[in-house]
Coordinates of C-alpha atoms in Angstrom, one line a residue:
M590 CA 156.0 76.1 181.2
I591 CA 154.8 79.9 181.8
K592 CA 156.2 80.9 178.5
R593 CA 154.1 78.1 176.9
I594 CA 151.0 78.9 178.6
S595 CA 151.3 82.9 177.6
I596 CA 151.9 81.5 173.9
I597 CA 148.7 79.5 174.3
I598 CA 146.8 82.4 175.9
A599 CA 148.2 84.6 172.9
V600 CA 146.7 82.5 170.6
L601 CA 143.3 82.1 172.1
A602 CA 143.2 85.7 172.3
L603 CA 143.9 86.0 168.5
L604 CA 141.4 83.6 167.4
W605 CA 138.8 85.1 169.7
G606 CA 139.6 88.4 168.1
G607 CA 139.4 87.3 164.9
Y608 CA 136.0 85.4 165.5
F609 CA 134.7 88.6 167.1
Y610 CA 135.7 90.8 164.1
L611 CA 134.1 88.4 161.8
E612 CA 131.2 88.1 163.9
H613 CA 130.6 92.2 164.2
K614 CA 132.3 93.2 160.6
P615 CA 129.0 93.7 159.2
E616 CA 128.1 96.1 161.6
F617 CA 131.7 97.9 161.8
D618 CA 130.9 97.8 157.6
Y619 CA 127.6 99.9 158.4
K620 CA 128.5 102.5 160.7
Q621 CA 131.8 103.3 158.6
A622 CA 129.4 103.2 155.5
Q623 CA 127.0 105.8 157.5
S624 CA 129.9 107.9 158.3
A625 CA 131.1 108.0 154.6
F626 CA 128.0 108.7 153.0
T627 CA 127.2 111.7 155.6
S628 CA 130.6 112.8 154.6
G629 CA 130.2 112.7 151.1
G630 CA 132.6 109.7 150.3
D631 CA 130.0 108.3 148.2
E632 CA 132.2 105.2 146.6
K633 CA 133.7 104.2 149.9
A634 CA 130.1 104.0 151.3
F635 CA 128.7 102.0 148.5
K636 CA 131.3 99.5 148.5
L637 CA 131.2 99.2 152.9
A638 CA 127.5 99.4 152.6
G639 CA 127.2 96.8 150.1
S640 CA 129.5 94.4 152.0
A641 CA 126.9 94.8 155.2
Y642 CA 124.2 94.2 152.9
R643 CA 125.6 90.8 151.3
S644 CA 126.1 89.4 155.1
D645 CA 122.5 89.8 156.0
I646 CA 120.0 90.8 152.8
T647 CA 117.1 90.8 155.3
N648 CA 118.4 93.7 157.6
N649 CA 116.6 96.9 157.2
N650 CA 119.3 99.1 158.4
Y651 CA 121.5 97.7 155.8
R652 CA 119.2 97.5 152.7
K653 CA 117.9 100.9 153.3
L654 CA 121.8 102.3 153.4
F655 CA 123.2 100.1 150.2
L656 CA 120.2 101.4 148.3
D657 CA 120.7 104.9 149.4
T658 CA 124.3 104.6 148.2
I659 CA 123.2 103.4 144.8
I660 CA 121.1 106.0 144.1
R661 CA 123.4 108.6 145.2
L662 CA 125.8 106.9 142.6
D663 CA 123.1 107.9 140.3
G664 CA 123.4 105.3 137.4
S665 CA 127.2 104.4 137.3
Y666 CA 128.1 100.9 135.9
E667 CA 128.8 99.5 139.2
A668 CA 125.7 101.2 140.7
Q669 CA 123.6 99.4 137.8
E670 CA 125.3 96.0 139.0
A671 CA 124.2 96.5 142.7
L672 CA 120.7 97.7 141.6
I673 CA 120.0 94.7 139.4
E674 CA 121.6 92.7 142.5
F675 CA 119.1 94.3 144.7
V676 CA 115.8 94.0 142.8
N677 CA 116.5 90.3 142.4
D678 CA 117.4 89.5 145.8
G679 CA 114.0 88.0 146.6
I680 CA 113.3 90.2 149.7
Y681 CA 109.7 91.8 149.2
D682 CA 109.6 94.7 151.0
I683 CA 109.3 98.8 150.5
Y684 CA 113.1 99.1 150.0
Q685 CA 112.7 96.5 147.2
T686 CA 109.7 98.6 145.8
R687 CA 111.6 101.7 145.8
A688 CA 114.6 100.0 144.1
I689 CA 112.4 98.8 141.2
E690 CA 111.1 102.4 140.7
Y691 CA 114.6 103.5 140.6
F692 CA 115.4 101.0 138.0
H693 CA 112.7 101.8 136.1
E694 CA 113.6 105.6 135.9
L695 CA 117.1 104.5 135.1
E696 CA 115.7 102.5 132.1
E697 CA 113.3 105.3 130.9
R698 CA 116.5 108.0 131.3
F699 CA 118.6 105.8 129.1
A700 CA 115.6 105.5 126.6
Q701 CA 115.2 109.1 126.2
K702 CA 118.3 109.9 125.8
Y703 CA 118.6 107.3 122.5
Q704 CA 114.8 108.3 121.3
P705 CA 113.9 106.9 118.7
N706 CA 115.6 103.5 118.7
Y707 CA 114.4 99.9 118.2
I708 CA 117.6 98.4 120.5
K709 CA 115.2 95.4 121.8
L710 CA 115.7 94.1 118.2
V711 CA 119.5 93.9 118.4
P712 CA 120.6 90.9 119.9
Y713 CA 122.1 87.7 118.4
N714 CA 120.1 84.8 120.1
D715 CA 120.5 86.4 123.4
K716 CA 123.6 88.0 123.2
I717 CA 125.3 91.5 122.6
I718 CA 128.0 91.3 119.6
R719 CA 129.9 94.2 119.2
W720 CA 133.4 95.2 118.4
G721 CA 135.5 96.6 121.3
K722 CA 138.1 98.0 119.2
N723 CA 138.9 101.3 117.2
P724 CA 139.5 101.3 114.2
I725 CA 138.0 98.1 112.6
K726 CA 139.9 97.0 110.0
V727 CA 138.1 95.7 106.7
C728 CA 138.8 93.9 103.7
I729 CA 136.9 94.3 100.4
K730 CA 137.9 91.4 98.2
K731 CA 137.9 92.9 94.6
R732 CA 137.0 90.8 91.6
D733 CA 138.1 92.0 87.9
D734 CA 134.8 90.7 86.5
L735 CA 132.8 93.3 88.4
A736 CA 132.1 97.0 88.0
L737 CA 133.9 99.5 89.7
Y738 CA 130.9 100.4 91.6
F739 CA 130.3 97.6 93.6
I740 CA 133.8 98.7 95.4
N741 CA 133.0 102.3 95.4
E742 CA 129.5 101.8 97.1
V743 CA 130.6 99.4 99.7
E744 CA 133.5 101.9 100.5
S745 CA 130.7 104.8 100.6
A746 CA 128.4 102.9 103.0
L747 CA 130.9 102.4 105.3
M748 CA 132.0 105.7 105.3
E749 CA 128.4 106.8 106.2
W750 CA 128.3 104.9 109.2
Q751 CA 131.5 106.7 110.4
R752 CA 130.1 110.0 109.8
A753 CA 127.1 109.0 111.1
T754 CA 128.4 107.7 114.7
G755 CA 130.7 110.8 114.4
N756 CA 133.9 108.7 114.2
K757 CA 132.7 106.7 117.2
L758 CA 133.4 103.9 114.7
V759 CA 136.2 104.0 112.1
F760 CA 137.0 101.9 109.4
V761 CA 140.3 101.4 107.9
F762 CA 141.3 98.9 105.0
D763 CA 143.3 96.3 105.5
D764 CA 143.9 93.1 103.7
K765 CA 145.9 91.7 106.8
N766 CA 143.8 90.0 109.8
P767 CA 140.7 92.0 109.0
D768 CA 138.0 92.2 111.2
I769 CA 135.7 92.4 108.6
T770 CA 135.6 90.6 105.5
I771 CA 133.6 92.0 102.5
E772 CA 133.1 89.3 99.5
F773 CA 131.3 89.1 96.3
E774 CA 129.5 86.1 95.4
D775 CA 127.4 84.9 92.5
L776 CA 124.1 83.9 93.8
T777 CA 123.2 79.6 93.3
I778 CA 119.7 79.3 93.2
N779 CA 117.2 76.6 91.8
E780 CA 114.6 77.0 88.9
N781 CA 111.8 77.8 91.5
A782 CA 113.5 80.8 92.5
K783 CA 114.1 82.2 89.0
D784 CA 110.3 82.2 88.2
N785 CA 109.9 84.3 91.3
Q786 CA 109.4 87.7 89.9
N787 CA 109.5 89.5 93.3
L788 CA 112.5 87.4 94.9
Y789 CA 115.6 89.6 96.0
I790 CA 118.6 87.8 98.1
V791 CA 121.2 90.2 98.3
A792 CA 123.3 89.6 101.1
N793 CA 124.2 87.8 104.6
T794 CA 126.6 88.6 107.4
E795 CA 127.7 86.2 109.7
P796 CA 130.1 86.4 113.2
V797 CA 132.7 84.2 113.9
F798 CA 133.5 84.2 117.7
D799 CA 135.6 81.9 120.4
G800 CA 133.8 81.9 123.6
S801 CA 133.2 85.6 124.5
T802 CA 135.5 86.6 121.8
L803 CA 134.6 88.1 118.3
Q804 CA 137.0 87.1 116.1
S805 CA 135.5 88.4 112.5
M806 CA 132.7 89.1 110.7
K807 CA 132.1 87.9 107.2
I808 CA 130.0 90.1 105.0
T809 CA 128.5 88.1 101.4
L810 CA 127.4 90.5 98.9
Y811 CA 125.4 88.7 95.8
T812 CA 126.1 90.2 92.3
K813 CA 123.0 89.3 90.9
N814 CA 119.3 89.0 91.7
N815 CA 117.4 85.7 90.8
Q816 CA 116.7 87.2 87.2
G817 CA 120.4 87.2 86.5
K818 CA 120.5 90.7 86.4
Y819 CA 123.4 92.5 88.1
F820 CA 122.3 94.9 91.1
S821 CA 122.3 98.4 90.4
A822 CA 124.7 100.8 92.1
E823 CA 121.5 102.1 94.7
E824 CA 120.9 98.4 95.5
I825 CA 124.5 97.3 96.3
Y826 CA 124.7 100.7 98.8
N827 CA 121.5 100.1 100.3
T828 CA 122.4 96.6 101.0
A829 CA 126.1 97.5 102.1
L830 CA 124.6 99.9 104.4
H831 CA 122.2 97.2 105.8
E832 CA 124.8 94.2 106.4
T833 CA 127.6 96.9 107.7
A834 CA 125.2 97.2 110.8
H835 CA 124.8 93.8 111.0
A836 CA 128.9 93.6 111.3
L837 CA 128.8 96.1 113.5
G838 CA 126.4 94.2 115.7
I839 CA 122.8 95.0 115.0
F840 CA 121.5 91.3 114.5
G841 CA 117.6 92.5 114.5
H842 CA 115.5 94.3 112.2
S843 CA 113.5 97.7 112.6
R844 CA 109.8 97.7 111.6
N845 CA 110.1 100.9 110.2
P846 CA 110.3 101.4 106.7
E847 CA 112.3 104.1 106.8
D848 CA 115.2 102.7 108.8
V849 CA 118.0 100.8 107.0
L850 CA 117.6 98.1 109.2
Y851 CA 114.0 97.5 107.8
L852 CA 113.0 94.5 106.9
S853 CA 112.0 94.8 102.9
S854 CA 109.2 92.3 102.1
P855 CA 110.4 90.5 98.7
N856 CA 108.3 92.6 96.3
V857 CA 109.9 95.9 97.0
T858 CA 112.8 96.8 94.9
K859 CA 115.7 99.4 96.0
K860 CA 115.8 102.3 93.4
D861 CA 116.7 104.9 95.5
Y862 CA 119.6 105.4 97.9
K863 CA 118.6 105.0 101.4
K864 CA 119.8 107.1 104.2
L865 CA 120.1 106.5 107.6
S866 CA 117.3 107.2 109.7
Q867 CA 117.9 109.1 113.4
S868 CA 116.6 105.5 114.9
D869 CA 119.6 103.8 112.9
I870 CA 122.1 106.2 114.5
N871 CA 120.6 106.5 117.6
T872 CA 120.4 102.2 118.1
M873 CA 124.2 102.0 117.2
K874 CA 125.2 104.8 119.3
L875 CA 123.3 102.9 122.4
L876 CA 124.5 99.7 121.5
Y877 CA 127.9 100.9 121.6
D878 CA 127.4 102.1 125.1
I879 CA 126.0 98.6 126.3
K880 CA 128.5 96.2 127.8
P881 CA 128.6 93.2 125.3
D882 CA 128.7 89.5 125.7
I883 CA 131.0 88.8 122.9
T884 CA 133.6 91.2 122.0
A885 CA 136.9 92.4 120.7
G886 CA 139.8 94.4 122.0
K887 CA 138.7 96.4 125.4
P888 CA 135.3 97.6 125.3
S889 CA 134.0 101.0 127.0
Y890 CA 130.4 101.1 128.3
S891 CA 128.4 102.7 130.5
I892 CA 124.7 100.8 130.7
H893 CA 124.3 97.3 131.7
P894 CA 122.4 95.3 129.5
K895 CA 119.7 94.3 131.7
M896 CA 118.9 98.0 132.2
I897 CA 118.1 97.7 128.4
F898 CA 116.9 94.0 127.4
G899 CA 115.9 92.5 130.9
E900 CA 116.6 88.8 131.0
P901 CA 117.7 86.2 128.1
E902 CA 113.6 85.1 128.2
E903 CA 112.7 88.5 127.7
I904 CA 115.2 89.0 124.7
N905 CA 114.0 85.6 123.1
K906 CA 110.4 87.0 123.4
T907 CA 111.2 89.9 121.7
K908 CA 113.0 87.8 118.9
V909 CA 109.9 85.5 118.7
S910 CA 107.7 88.8 117.8
E911 CA 110.2 90.0 115.2
A912 CA 110.1 86.4 113.7
E913 CA 106.4 86.4 113.5
N914 CA 106.7 89.8 112.2
Y915 CA 108.7 88.5 109.2
I916 CA 106.8 85.6 108.4
R917 CA 103.7 88.1 108.2
Q918 CA 105.6 90.3 105.8
A919 CA 107.3 87.8 103.8
P920 CA 105.7 84.3 104.1
S921 CA 107.1 83.3 100.8
L922 CA 110.8 83.6 102.1
P923 CA 112.4 81.1 104.5
N924 CA 113.9 83.7 106.9
G925 CA 111.5 84.1 108.8
Y926 CA 110.9 80.6 109.8
I927 CA 114.7 79.8 110.4
D928 CA 114.5 83.0 112.7
L929 CA 111.4 81.6 114.6
A930 CA 113.2 77.7 114.8
Q931 CA 116.1 79.7 116.5
T932 CA 114.2 81.0 119.2
A933 CA 112.3 77.8 119.6
I934 CA 115.8 76.1 119.9
F935 CA 116.5 78.8 122.5
A936 CA 113.5 77.8 124.8
K937 CA 114.0 74.1 124.0
D938 CA 110.9 73.8 122.1
Y939 CA 112.6 71.3 119.8
D940 CA 109.4 69.9 118.0
K941 CA 108.3 73.4 117.4
A942 CA 111.9 74.3 116.0
R943 CA 111.5 71.2 113.7
D944 CA 108.2 72.3 112.3
C945 CA 109.6 75.7 111.4
L946 CA 112.5 74.2 109.8
K947 CA 110.5 71.9 107.6
R948 CA 108.6 75.0 106.4
A949 CA 111.7 77.0 105.7
I950 CA 113.8 74.0 103.8
K951 CA 110.4 74.2 101.0
L952 CA 111.0 77.8 100.6
A953 CA 114.8 77.6 100.7
S954 CA 116.4 78.4 97.3
D955 CA 119.9 79.3 97.8
N956 CA 122.9 77.5 99.1
N957 CA 123.5 79.4 102.3
T958 CA 119.8 79.1 103.2
K959 CA 119.8 75.6 103.1
F960 CA 123.1 75.5 104.8
I961 CA 121.4 77.1 107.9
I962 CA 118.5 75.2 108.1
Y963 CA 120.3 71.9 108.1
Y964 CA 122.8 72.9 110.5
D965 CA 120.0 74.1 112.7
F966 CA 118.4 70.4 112.4
A967 CA 121.9 69.4 113.6
V968 CA 121.9 71.4 116.6
I969 CA 118.3 70.3 117.7
C970 CA 119.6 66.3 117.0
Y971 CA 122.5 67.0 119.0
E972 CA 120.9 68.6 121.7
T973 CA 118.2 65.9 122.1
G974 CA 121.2 63.3 122.1
D975 CA 120.5 61.7 118.6
M976 CA 124.0 61.9 117.5
N977 CA 123.6 59.4 114.0
K978 CA 121.0 62.1 112.9
A979 CA 123.3 65.2 114.1
L980 CA 125.9 63.8 111.8
Y981 CA 123.9 63.5 109.1
Y982 CA 122.3 66.8 109.1
T983 CA 126.0 68.1 109.6
Q984 CA 127.3 66.5 106.7
E985 CA 124.1 67.9 104.6
A986 CA 125.2 71.2 105.9
Q987 CA 128.6 70.6 104.7
K988 CA 127.4 70.0 100.9
Y989 CA 126.4 74.0 100.7
R990 CA 129.2 75.7 103.1
S991 CA 132.2 75.0 105.1
K992 CA 132.2 76.8 108.3
N993 CA 134.2 76.6 111.6
S994 CA 130.7 76.4 113.6
V995 CA 130.0 72.9 111.1
T996 CA 133.7 71.7 111.7
A997 CA 133.3 72.3 115.9
L998 CA 129.7 70.5 115.9
L999 CA 131.2 67.9 113.9
A1000 CA 134.1 67.5 116.6
N1001 CA 131.7 67.4 119.4
I1002 CA 129.6 64.5 117.6
Y1003 CA 132.3 62.6 117.0
Y1004 CA 133.6 63.2 120.8
K1005 CA 129.9 62.0 121.8
K1006 CA 130.2 59.0 119.7
H1007 CA 133.5 58.2 121.1
D1008 CA 135.4 58.4 117.9
Y1009 CA 138.0 60.3 119.5
K1010 CA 140.5 59.9 116.4
K1011 CA 137.8 61.8 113.9
A1012 CA 137.3 64.6 116.8
I1013 CA 140.9 65.0 117.1
E1014 CA 141.1 65.4 113.1
Q1015 CA 138.3 68.4 113.1
Y1016 CA 140.0 70.0 116.2
E1017 CA 143.3 70.1 114.1
I1018 CA 141.3 71.9 111.6
L1019 CA 140.1 74.7 113.4
V1020 CA 143.3 75.1 115.8
S1021 CA 144.9 75.6 112.0
E1022 CA 142.5 78.0 111.0
Y1023 CA 142.2 79.9 113.9
P1024 CA 145.5 79.3 115.7
Q1025 CA 144.7 82.3 118.4
S1026 CA 141.7 80.5 119.5
I1027 CA 141.7 79.5 123.0
M1028 CA 138.4 77.3 122.9
Y1029 CA 139.7 75.3 120.2
S1030 CA 143.4 74.7 121.3
V1031 CA 142.2 74.0 124.9
N1032 CA 139.8 71.3 123.5
L1033 CA 142.3 69.9 121.3
T1034 CA 144.6 69.9 124.2
K1035 CA 142.4 67.9 126.2
L1036 CA 141.6 65.4 123.6
Y1037 CA 145.2 64.5 123.4
I1038 CA 145.4 64.5 127.0
N1039 CA 142.4 62.2 127.1
Q1040 CA 144.2 60.0 124.5
R1041 CA 147.2 60.1 126.6
K1042 CA 149.1 61.7 123.8
L1043 CA 150.9 64.3 126.2
I1044 CA 153.7 65.7 124.4
R1045 CA 151.2 66.2 121.5
A1046 CA 149.2 68.1 124.0
A1047 CA 152.0 70.0 125.1
K1048 CA 152.9 71.2 121.6
V1049 CA 149.2 72.7 121.3
L1050 CA 149.1 74.7 124.1
T1051 CA 152.8 76.1 123.5
K1052 CA 151.8 77.3 120.1
L1053 CA 148.7 78.9 121.6
I1054 CA 150.5 80.6 124.0
A1055 CA 153.0 81.4 121.3
V1056 CA 150.5 83.3 119.3
N1057 CA 148.3 84.6 121.5
P1058 CA 150.1 85.9 124.7
E1059 CA 147.2 86.6 126.6
A1060 CA 145.9 83.0 126.7
G1061 CA 148.5 82.2 129.3
E1062 CA 146.9 83.9 131.8
D1063 CA 143.0 82.3 130.7
K1064 CA 141.8 80.1 133.5
R1065 CA 141.0 77.4 131.0
V1066 CA 144.6 77.3 129.8
K1067 CA 146.2 77.8 133.2
K1068 CA 144.2 74.4 134.2
L1069 CA 146.1 72.7 131.6
K1070 CA 149.8 74.1 132.1
W1071 CA 151.0 71.3 133.6
V1072 CA 150.9 69.3 130.7
L1073 CA 153.7 71.8 129.4
I1074 CA 156.1 69.8 131.1
F1075 CA 155.9 67.3 128.5
G1076 CA 156.9 69.8 125.8
R1077 CA 160.5 70.4 127.1

């Protein structure tokens, strides 16, 4: 009996001790943080002060010390994250005012380090996309019917970017599993385009990504202008220099005519070899110091995106301004209207997006542009729940180009329409083309599970893990691993 009472007393004491510790832990952390801060243990002070602050963001002592530790770390990535958290915590006091001042001080410091630049125009919609690997593998697909300068000028453009970044970006030529593929195509245009003496449609670049993983970039360089004349060596070089920047992650356009990323108006021919400006170089270097949203490999970074771009709404506002500038410079081209439509889609202003796309389709003269317009129409219909129209526009887009994003959209449309057989067919195509893609394999696995085809589901997941071992640690895959018992 005495032994039982002793055990009960011990358990109660333990529970009380635990409660006491948890109740007073913030104060313990605060005092330890104070001591570490005084003795120069900045990292320890930062961690402990952060713990105390998050337990009670209204406590002035905790707020002051945490902000002091953030400033003491002077711009480290972790400190930037904490500063953004502090600025946005909703407590409007002298400490938040001080945090905002320090935020702007860091902004100015980063800006001065990389001046001049046009980094605000870089994002792809509201995302930062760039490579996190070095070297970057490039495949240039040759054509026997083209003059040798087409290849030579593209290679020269790649090497110029490598030189300008001090080998921070290195290119190797590899036909197997390239990161960037460069192709030459003959431009398909209508009769109206042939009558336009000023129209130059030279290239386009498109990313392929799976969630937050960048899979590849494809650059398409056209061989001839709308008059049927081959582009000159200078035009190929300048265009390759421009498109390589897109393939490296700069998706916007500069407003300075001296920059390679300047949006040329349609009546400007490119007779001279262009040089990378200091703004071009600084923008690229800054981009590769910012943590990306979508990447490949293990990127290094030292700057938080919000220190440069702000919130997604701010990025979209900048992209709206860029699109409007595009339209002012080149009102006879559809590109500006397409860009403006995409900003409207982001803002869920679908009526504005439709109006922009209707203007764009009247100006579209090549198949790639028509593909983009019909695909965006399909996205609008999908987002607004009109699956029949979404299916129609997706099929229209397919007439002009075959692309994984269209196949994925088709799969989702069929799923929404409860046509699971066709949805599975589309995802089978995607998994076949992109066997390492976690997103496509996971979605196909779920569809098979939905249809109670558990053996097939297990085979999809097993194959994914075989070709992409890291997928086994992905949380999306872990949730489905139970199905693997049906593959044994």
